[in-house]
mmCIF file of C-alpha atoms and ligand atoms in Angstrom:
data_model
loop_
_atom_site.group_PDB
_atom_site.id
_atom_site.type_symbol
_atom_site.label_atom_id
_atom_site.label_comp_id
_atom_site.label_asym_id
_atom_site.label_seq_id
_atom_site.Cartn_x
_atom_site.Cartn_y
_atom_site.Cartn_z
ATOM 1 C CA UNK A 29 15.709 -3.757 7.112
ATOM 2 C CA UNK A 30 17.101 -7.263 7.088
ATOM 3 C CA UNK A 31 18.301 -8.943 3.916
ATOM 4 C CA UNK A 32 18.225 -12.725 3.939
ATOM 5 C CA UNK A 33 19.874 -14.494 1.036
ATOM 6 C CA UNK A 34 18.922 -18.097 0.358
ATOM 7 C CA UNK A 35 21.034 -20.403 -1.814
ATOM 8 C CA UNK A 36 18.199 -21.069 -4.237
ATOM 9 C CA UNK A 37 14.736 -19.950 -5.243
ATOM 10 C CA UNK A 38 12.954 -22.926 -3.663
ATOM 11 C CA UNK A 39 14.492 -22.086 -0.275
ATOM 12 C CA UNK A 40 13.588 -18.398 -0.562
ATOM 13 C CA UNK A 41 9.952 -19.209 -1.310
ATOM 14 C CA UNK A 42 9.889 -21.898 1.409
ATOM 15 C CA UNK A 43 11.282 -19.439 3.966
ATOM 16 C CA UNK A 44 8.640 -16.859 3.028
ATOM 17 C CA UNK A 45 5.897 -19.483 3.346
ATOM 18 C CA UNK A 46 7.265 -20.597 6.694
ATOM 19 C CA UNK A 47 7.376 -17.031 8.054
ATOM 20 C CA UNK A 48 3.782 -16.558 6.951
ATOM 21 C CA UNK A 49 2.726 -19.847 8.557
ATOM 22 C CA UNK A 50 4.528 -18.929 11.784
ATOM 23 C CA UNK A 51 2.838 -15.529 11.975
ATOM 24 C CA UNK A 52 -0.584 -17.142 11.456
ATOM 25 C CA UNK A 53 0.148 -19.796 14.095
ATOM 26 C CA UNK A 54 1.131 -17.065 16.563
ATOM 27 C CA UNK A 55 -1.949 -14.953 15.766
ATOM 28 C CA UNK A 56 -4.730 -16.890 14.013
ATOM 29 C CA UNK A 57 -6.789 -13.708 13.601
ATOM 30 C CA UNK A 58 -3.964 -11.946 11.756
ATOM 31 C CA UNK A 59 -4.679 -9.440 8.985
ATOM 32 C CA UNK A 60 -2.581 -10.371 5.968
ATOM 33 C CA UNK A 61 -1.627 -8.230 3.000
ATOM 34 C CA UNK A 62 -1.188 -10.450 -0.036
ATOM 35 C CA UNK A 63 0.597 -10.071 -3.360
ATOM 36 C CA UNK A 64 0.141 -11.879 -6.653
ATOM 37 C CA UNK A 65 2.647 -12.588 -9.447
ATOM 38 C CA UNK A 66 4.766 -15.541 -10.409
ATOM 39 C CA UNK A 67 7.096 -15.265 -7.419
ATOM 40 C CA UNK A 68 4.227 -15.736 -4.965
ATOM 41 C CA UNK A 69 2.803 -18.808 -6.703
ATOM 42 C CA UNK A 70 5.394 -21.043 -5.082
ATOM 43 C CA UNK A 71 4.861 -19.421 -1.685
ATOM 44 C CA UNK A 72 1.126 -20.120 -1.791
ATOM 45 C CA UNK A 73 1.740 -23.668 -3.035
ATOM 46 C CA UNK A 74 3.892 -24.316 0.033
ATOM 47 C CA UNK A 75 1.429 -22.743 2.432
ATOM 48 C CA UNK A 76 -1.331 -24.909 0.965
ATOM 49 C CA UNK A 77 0.898 -27.994 1.177
ATOM 50 C CA UNK A 78 1.631 -27.224 4.837
ATOM 51 C CA UNK A 79 -2.125 -27.164 5.601
ATOM 52 C CA UNK A 80 -2.016 -23.704 7.148
ATOM 53 C CA UNK A 81 -5.344 -22.764 8.740
ATOM 54 C CA UNK A 82 -6.598 -19.394 7.484
ATOM 55 C CA UNK A 83 -10.059 -19.732 9.019
ATOM 56 C CA UNK A 84 -9.685 -16.737 11.358
ATOM 57 C CA UNK A 85 -7.541 -14.620 8.989
ATOM 58 C CA UNK A 86 -8.548 -11.524 7.087
ATOM 59 C CA UNK A 87 -6.738 -10.746 3.827
ATOM 60 C CA UNK A 88 -6.249 -7.659 1.665
ATOM 61 C CA UNK A 89 -4.604 -7.918 -1.721
ATOM 62 C CA UNK A 90 -2.321 -5.179 -2.938
ATOM 63 C CA UNK A 91 -3.947 -4.595 -6.271
ATOM 64 C CA UNK A 92 -6.371 -5.498 -9.028
ATOM 65 C CA UNK A 93 -6.537 -4.645 -12.704
ATOM 66 C CA UNK A 94 -9.110 -2.053 -13.695
ATOM 67 C CA UNK A 95 -11.777 -3.493 -15.960
ATOM 68 C CA UNK A 96 -11.298 -7.203 -15.264
ATOM 69 C CA UNK A 97 -14.205 -8.769 -13.370
ATOM 70 C CA UNK A 98 -13.353 -11.181 -10.527
ATOM 71 C CA UNK A 99 -14.442 -14.165 -12.625
ATOM 72 C CA UNK A 100 -12.021 -13.272 -15.448
ATOM 73 C CA UNK A 101 -9.214 -15.854 -15.142
ATOM 74 C CA UNK A 102 -6.643 -13.078 -15.682
ATOM 75 C CA UNK A 103 -7.891 -11.033 -12.717
ATOM 76 C CA UNK A 104 -6.029 -11.089 -9.434
ATOM 77 C CA UNK A 105 -9.227 -12.248 -7.731
ATOM 78 C CA UNK A 106 -9.079 -15.361 -9.912
ATOM 79 C CA UNK A 107 -5.347 -15.729 -9.250
ATOM 80 C CA UNK A 108 -5.973 -15.736 -5.504
ATOM 81 C CA UNK A 109 -8.702 -18.360 -5.760
ATOM 82 C CA UNK A 110 -6.568 -20.536 -8.004
ATOM 83 C CA UNK A 111 -3.386 -20.366 -5.948
ATOM 84 C CA UNK A 112 -4.649 -19.980 -2.388
ATOM 85 C CA UNK A 113 -8.257 -19.373 -1.421
ATOM 86 C CA UNK A 114 -9.721 -22.474 -3.104
ATOM 87 C CA UNK A 115 -7.239 -24.713 -1.284
ATOM 88 C CA UNK A 116 -7.332 -23.464 2.305
ATOM 89 C CA UNK A 117 -9.960 -22.919 4.949
ATOM 90 C CA UNK A 118 -10.750 -19.237 4.665
ATOM 91 C CA UNK A 119 -13.975 -17.264 4.882
ATOM 92 C CA UNK A 120 -14.419 -15.634 1.436
ATOM 93 C CA UNK A 121 -16.143 -12.724 3.195
ATOM 94 C CA UNK A 122 -12.828 -12.021 4.914
ATOM 95 C CA UNK A 123 -10.826 -11.827 1.661
ATOM 96 C CA UNK A 124 -10.581 -8.427 0.002
ATOM 97 C CA UNK A 125 -9.266 -7.059 -3.282
ATOM 98 C CA UNK A 126 -9.656 -3.529 -4.631
ATOM 99 C CA UNK A 127 -12.739 -3.220 -6.835
ATOM 100 C CA UNK A 128 -11.267 -2.642 -10.271
ATOM 101 C CA UNK A 129 -14.753 -2.865 -11.801
ATOM 102 C CA UNK A 130 -16.147 0.125 -9.934
ATOM 103 C CA UNK A 131 -17.367 2.963 -12.126
ATOM 104 C CA UNK A 132 -16.100 5.290 -9.385
ATOM 105 C CA UNK A 133 -12.508 4.247 -8.773
ATOM 106 C CA UNK A 134 -11.860 7.093 -6.325
ATOM 107 C CA UNK A 135 -14.755 5.935 -4.170
ATOM 108 C CA UNK A 136 -13.624 2.298 -4.464
ATOM 109 C CA UNK A 137 -10.136 3.332 -3.327
ATOM 110 C CA UNK A 138 -11.510 5.174 -0.304
ATOM 111 C CA UNK A 139 -13.689 2.200 0.615
ATOM 112 C CA UNK A 140 -10.642 -0.091 0.401
ATOM 113 C CA UNK A 141 -8.628 2.156 2.708
ATOM 114 C CA UNK A 142 -11.530 2.331 5.157
ATOM 115 C CA UNK A 143 -12.016 -1.433 5.130
ATOM 116 C CA UNK A 144 -8.333 -1.970 5.922
ATOM 117 C CA UNK A 145 -8.561 0.542 8.773
ATOM 118 C CA UNK A 146 -11.759 -1.064 10.111
ATOM 119 C CA UNK A 147 -9.959 -4.423 10.192
ATOM 120 C CA UNK A 148 -7.335 -2.852 12.452
ATOM 121 C CA UNK A 149 -4.662 -2.404 9.749
ATOM 122 C CA UNK A 150 -2.428 -4.977 8.113
ATOM 123 C CA UNK A 151 -0.170 -7.055 10.366
ATOM 124 C CA UNK A 152 1.976 -8.749 7.731
ATOM 125 C CA UNK A 153 2.258 -7.511 4.165
ATOM 126 C CA UNK A 154 3.841 -9.741 1.510
ATOM 127 C CA UNK A 155 5.508 -7.927 -1.364
ATOM 128 C CA UNK A 156 7.044 -8.822 -4.682
ATOM 129 C CA UNK A 157 8.983 -6.296 -6.735
ATOM 130 C CA UNK A 158 8.506 -5.389 -10.370
ATOM 131 C CA UNK A 159 11.315 -4.706 -12.822
ATOM 132 C CA UNK A 160 10.060 -1.076 -12.802
ATOM 133 C CA UNK A 161 10.751 -0.963 -9.052
ATOM 134 C CA UNK A 162 7.081 -1.121 -8.134
ATOM 135 C CA UNK A 163 5.589 -2.626 -5.008
ATOM 136 C CA UNK A 164 1.907 -3.272 -5.517
ATOM 137 C CA UNK A 165 1.375 -1.378 -8.744
ATOM 138 C CA UNK A 166 3.093 1.759 -7.510
ATOM 139 C CA UNK A 167 4.902 2.648 -10.672
ATOM 140 C CA UNK A 168 7.757 5.204 -10.760
ATOM 141 C CA UNK A 169 6.988 8.610 -9.241
ATOM 142 C CA UNK A 170 4.238 7.221 -7.028
ATOM 143 C CA UNK A 171 4.208 9.508 -4.015
ATOM 144 C CA UNK A 172 5.941 7.880 -1.087
ATOM 145 C CA UNK A 173 2.856 8.792 0.988
ATOM 146 C CA UNK A 174 0.322 7.664 -1.625
ATOM 147 C CA UNK A 175 -2.827 5.787 -0.640
ATOM 148 C CA UNK A 176 -4.979 3.361 -2.616
ATOM 149 C CA UNK A 177 -5.765 4.794 -6.059
ATOM 150 C CA UNK A 178 -5.699 3.860 -9.713
ATOM 151 C CA UNK A 179 -2.373 3.980 -11.532
ATOM 152 C CA UNK A 180 -1.379 3.675 -15.162
ATOM 153 C CA UNK A 181 0.988 0.751 -15.601
ATOM 154 C CA UNK A 182 4.389 1.207 -17.239
ATOM 155 C CA UNK A 183 5.092 -0.526 -20.561
ATOM 156 C CA UNK A 184 7.733 -2.539 -18.628
ATOM 157 C CA UNK A 185 5.096 -3.837 -16.217
ATOM 158 C CA UNK A 186 2.656 -4.671 -19.012
ATOM 159 C CA UNK A 187 5.505 -6.571 -20.705
ATOM 160 C CA UNK A 188 6.379 -8.353 -17.437
ATOM 161 C CA UNK A 189 2.754 -9.412 -16.950
ATOM 162 C CA UNK A 190 1.940 -10.291 -20.568
ATOM 163 C CA UNK A 191 2.184 -14.018 -19.810
ATOM 164 C CA UNK A 192 -1.412 -14.156 -18.542
ATOM 165 C CA UNK A 193 -2.559 -12.261 -21.644
ATOM 166 C CA UNK A 194 -1.291 -14.596 -24.343
ATOM 167 C CA UNK A 195 2.115 -12.893 -24.362
ATOM 168 C CA UNK A 196 0.559 -9.681 -25.693
ATOM 169 C CA UNK A 197 1.571 -6.672 -23.558
ATOM 170 C CA UNK A 198 -1.042 -4.489 -25.249
ATOM 171 C CA UNK A 199 -3.748 -6.846 -23.943
ATOM 172 C CA UNK A 200 -2.693 -6.180 -20.321
ATOM 173 C CA UNK A 201 -5.046 -3.577 -18.803
ATOM 174 C CA UNK A 202 -3.567 -0.083 -18.784
ATOM 175 C CA UNK A 203 -4.695 0.675 -15.240
ATOM 176 C CA UNK A 204 -4.799 -0.987 -11.859
ATOM 177 C CA UNK A 205 -6.250 -0.062 -8.505
ATOM 178 C CA UNK A 206 -3.418 -0.431 -6.024
ATOM 179 C CA UNK A 207 -2.664 0.199 -2.381
ATOM 180 C CA UNK A 208 -0.398 3.226 -2.175
ATOM 181 C CA UNK A 209 3.176 3.267 -0.931
ATOM 182 C CA UNK A 210 1.895 4.940 2.232
ATOM 183 C CA UNK A 211 -0.753 2.249 2.668
ATOM 184 C CA UNK A 212 1.933 -0.429 2.392
ATOM 185 C CA UNK A 213 4.239 1.374 4.834
ATOM 186 C CA UNK A 214 1.415 1.438 7.411
ATOM 187 C CA UNK A 215 1.556 -2.374 7.662
ATOM 188 C CA UNK A 216 3.153 -3.591 10.858
ATOM 189 C CA UNK A 217 5.586 -5.941 9.105
ATOM 190 C CA UNK A 218 6.791 -6.207 5.506
ATOM 191 C CA UNK A 219 8.284 -9.254 3.801
ATOM 192 C CA UNK A 220 9.542 -8.612 0.290
ATOM 193 C CA UNK A 221 10.484 -11.662 -1.776
ATOM 194 C CA UNK A 222 12.443 -11.488 -5.030
ATOM 195 C CA UNK A 223 14.009 -14.265 -7.079
ATOM 196 C CA UNK A 224 15.915 -14.521 -10.334
ATOM 197 C CA UNK A 225 18.464 -12.567 -12.334
ATOM 198 C CA UNK A 226 15.892 -10.212 -13.844
ATOM 199 C CA UNK A 227 15.331 -8.692 -10.384
ATOM 200 C CA UNK A 228 18.996 -8.236 -9.380
ATOM 201 C CA UNK A 229 19.435 -4.602 -10.482
ATOM 202 C CA UNK A 230 16.124 -3.354 -9.147
ATOM 203 C CA UNK A 231 16.616 -5.152 -5.817
ATOM 204 C CA UNK A 232 20.000 -3.431 -5.416
ATOM 205 C CA UNK A 233 18.401 -0.055 -6.152
ATOM 206 C CA UNK A 234 15.541 -0.687 -3.715
ATOM 207 C CA UNK A 235 17.723 -1.979 -0.877
ATOM 208 C CA UNK A 236 20.938 0.021 -1.270
ATOM 209 C CA UNK A 237 20.047 2.905 -3.548
ATOM 210 C CA UNK A 238 18.759 6.309 -2.529
ATOM 211 C CA UNK A 239 15.200 6.605 -1.264
ATOM 212 C CA UNK A 240 13.381 7.788 -4.361
ATOM 213 C CA UNK A 241 9.909 7.699 -5.827
ATOM 214 C CA UNK A 242 11.550 6.561 -9.078
ATOM 215 C CA UNK A 243 11.903 3.176 -7.361
ATOM 216 C CA UNK A 244 8.819 2.808 -5.176
ATOM 217 C CA UNK A 245 10.297 -0.239 -3.488
ATOM 218 C CA UNK A 246 13.078 1.932 -2.019
ATOM 219 C CA UNK A 247 10.370 3.138 0.411
ATOM 220 C CA UNK A 248 10.842 -0.096 2.354
ATOM 221 C CA UNK A 249 13.965 1.593 3.763
ATOM 222 C CA UNK A 250 11.587 3.718 5.840
ATOM 223 C CA UNK A 251 9.882 0.745 7.459
ATOM 224 C CA UNK A 252 10.731 -0.364 11.001
ATOM 225 C CA UNK A 253 10.226 -4.065 10.365
ATOM 226 C CA UNK A 254 11.049 -5.154 6.859
ATOM 227 C CA UNK A 255 12.609 -8.418 5.700
ATOM 228 C CA UNK A 256 13.914 -8.826 2.165
ATOM 229 C CA UNK A 257 14.211 -12.471 1.159
ATOM 230 C CA UNK A 258 16.266 -13.194 -1.942
ATOM 231 C CA UNK A 259 17.748 -16.058 -3.858
ATOM 232 C CA UNK A 260 21.380 -15.824 -4.982
ATOM 233 C CA UNK A 261 20.408 -14.529 -8.403
ATOM 234 C CA UNK A 262 18.292 -11.674 -7.117
ATOM 235 C CA UNK A 263 21.047 -10.793 -4.607
ATOM 236 C CA UNK A 264 23.788 -10.687 -7.250
ATOM 237 C CA UNK A 265 24.080 -6.876 -7.549
ATOM 238 C CA UNK A 266 24.112 -6.072 -3.813
ATOM 239 C CA UNK A 267 27.286 -4.350 -2.605
ATOM 240 C CA UNK A 268 27.133 -5.034 1.132
ATOM 241 C CA UNK A 269 26.135 -8.637 0.894
ATOM 242 C CA UNK A 270 28.945 -9.840 3.216
ATOM 243 C CA UNK A 271 27.444 -7.791 6.017
ATOM 244 C CA UNK A 272 23.907 -9.067 5.404
ATOM 245 C CA UNK A 273 25.184 -12.641 5.566
ATOM 246 C CA UNK A 274 27.149 -11.861 8.725
ATOM 247 C CA UNK A 275 24.042 -10.438 10.406
ATOM 248 C CA UNK A 276 22.009 -13.447 9.412
ATOM 249 C CA UNK A 277 24.616 -15.884 10.708
ATOM 250 C CA UNK A 278 24.771 -14.088 14.049
ATOM 251 C CA UNK A 279 21.131 -13.255 14.714
ATOM 252 C CA UNK A 280 19.663 -15.980 16.922
ATOM 253 C CA UNK A 281 16.172 -15.311 15.636
ATOM 254 C CA UNK A 282 17.203 -16.888 12.334
ATOM 255 C CA UNK A 283 18.304 -20.120 14.078
ATOM 256 C CA UNK A 284 14.948 -21.906 13.560
ATOM 257 C CA UNK A 285 15.202 -21.072 9.868
ATOM 258 C CA UNK A 286 18.799 -22.226 9.180
ATOM 259 C CA UNK A 287 17.726 -24.980 6.815
ATOM 260 C CA UNK A 288 16.474 -22.356 4.356
ATOM 261 C CA UNK A 289 19.651 -20.243 4.493
HETATM 262 C C1 F6R B 22 1.169 -8.126 -7.634
HETATM 263 C C2 F6R B 22 2.080 -7.062 -7.266
HETATM 264 C C3 F6R B 22 3.362 -6.825 -8.003
HETATM 265 C C4 F6R B 22 4.233 -8.090 -8.121
HETATM 266 C C5 F6R B 22 5.507 -7.793 -8.911
HETATM 267 C C6 F6R B 22 6.373 -9.024 -9.104
HETATM 268 O O1 F6R B 22 0.066 -8.173 -6.755
HETATM 269 O O2 F6R B 22 1.762 -6.373 -6.371
HETATM 270 O O3 F6R B 22 4.072 -5.824 -7.331
HETATM 271 O O4 F6R B 22 4.541 -8.557 -6.848
HETATM 272 O O5 F6R B 22 5.177 -7.263 -10.157
HETATM 273 O O6 F6R B 22 5.723 -9.904 -9.946
HETATM 274 P P1 F6R B 22 6.378 -11.313 -10.335
HETATM 275 O O7 F6R B 22 6.441 -12.112 -9.117
HETATM 276 O O8 F6R B 22 5.423 -11.885 -11.352
HETATM 277 O O9 F6R B 22 7.729 -10.999 -10.905
#
């Protein structure tokens, strides 16, 4: 794992967008794993602004609420259209989200896993992190080898996501269909982005704490190629921060990205 700490939120989101753009430029037919949430909004805005060409890309989103149709503005399908898909050249047939409207969620989950496999697996998976420690919607005690399935959301997550539901946590769907921790770990590269004070404690637990299903995000410690991009606020509770900065300063591969650091 590499931890990259940027002086401010705008640089952390710009660095994430730039990494994504660079991966697409290097491999236009890349398979991307995408996340939603407030943190990613700025990333997608920058990718759109940069005119990145997604025409040969295939995308798989991490999750979708159960019971919200794709045309519901609060669905993640709608989020993706609003923040990315409507503003870039991408073939809608190559964009995928779990089918939270299926009346057989187990079958929908299996189909999602199979579709990812048929696409050759995910090359680059973007991740945010929830205050509950989730990646995707893998709430505490999600098996570290879990695959796509439906999960009940924690009250903390429903509170965190209430913004899109008029501030009413009880209006947030109780369930989501989400890639599993194992599905996420199968991706060839992970980039986790977290910003803001509210994420500081959970980031420290995910990055430096013990590997535990209580904090699903701690599973990133198992991945061979994982970058954690943080702003100063989200990095505030890390204990070995001096070392992460030292690595970053001395790794030549970060040279093209110095203006974000
Ligand atoms: C959303 C997702 C979640 C979010 C996380 C952070 O697709 O998978 O794990 O990334 O809840 O959300 P924000 O950025 O709103 O704090």
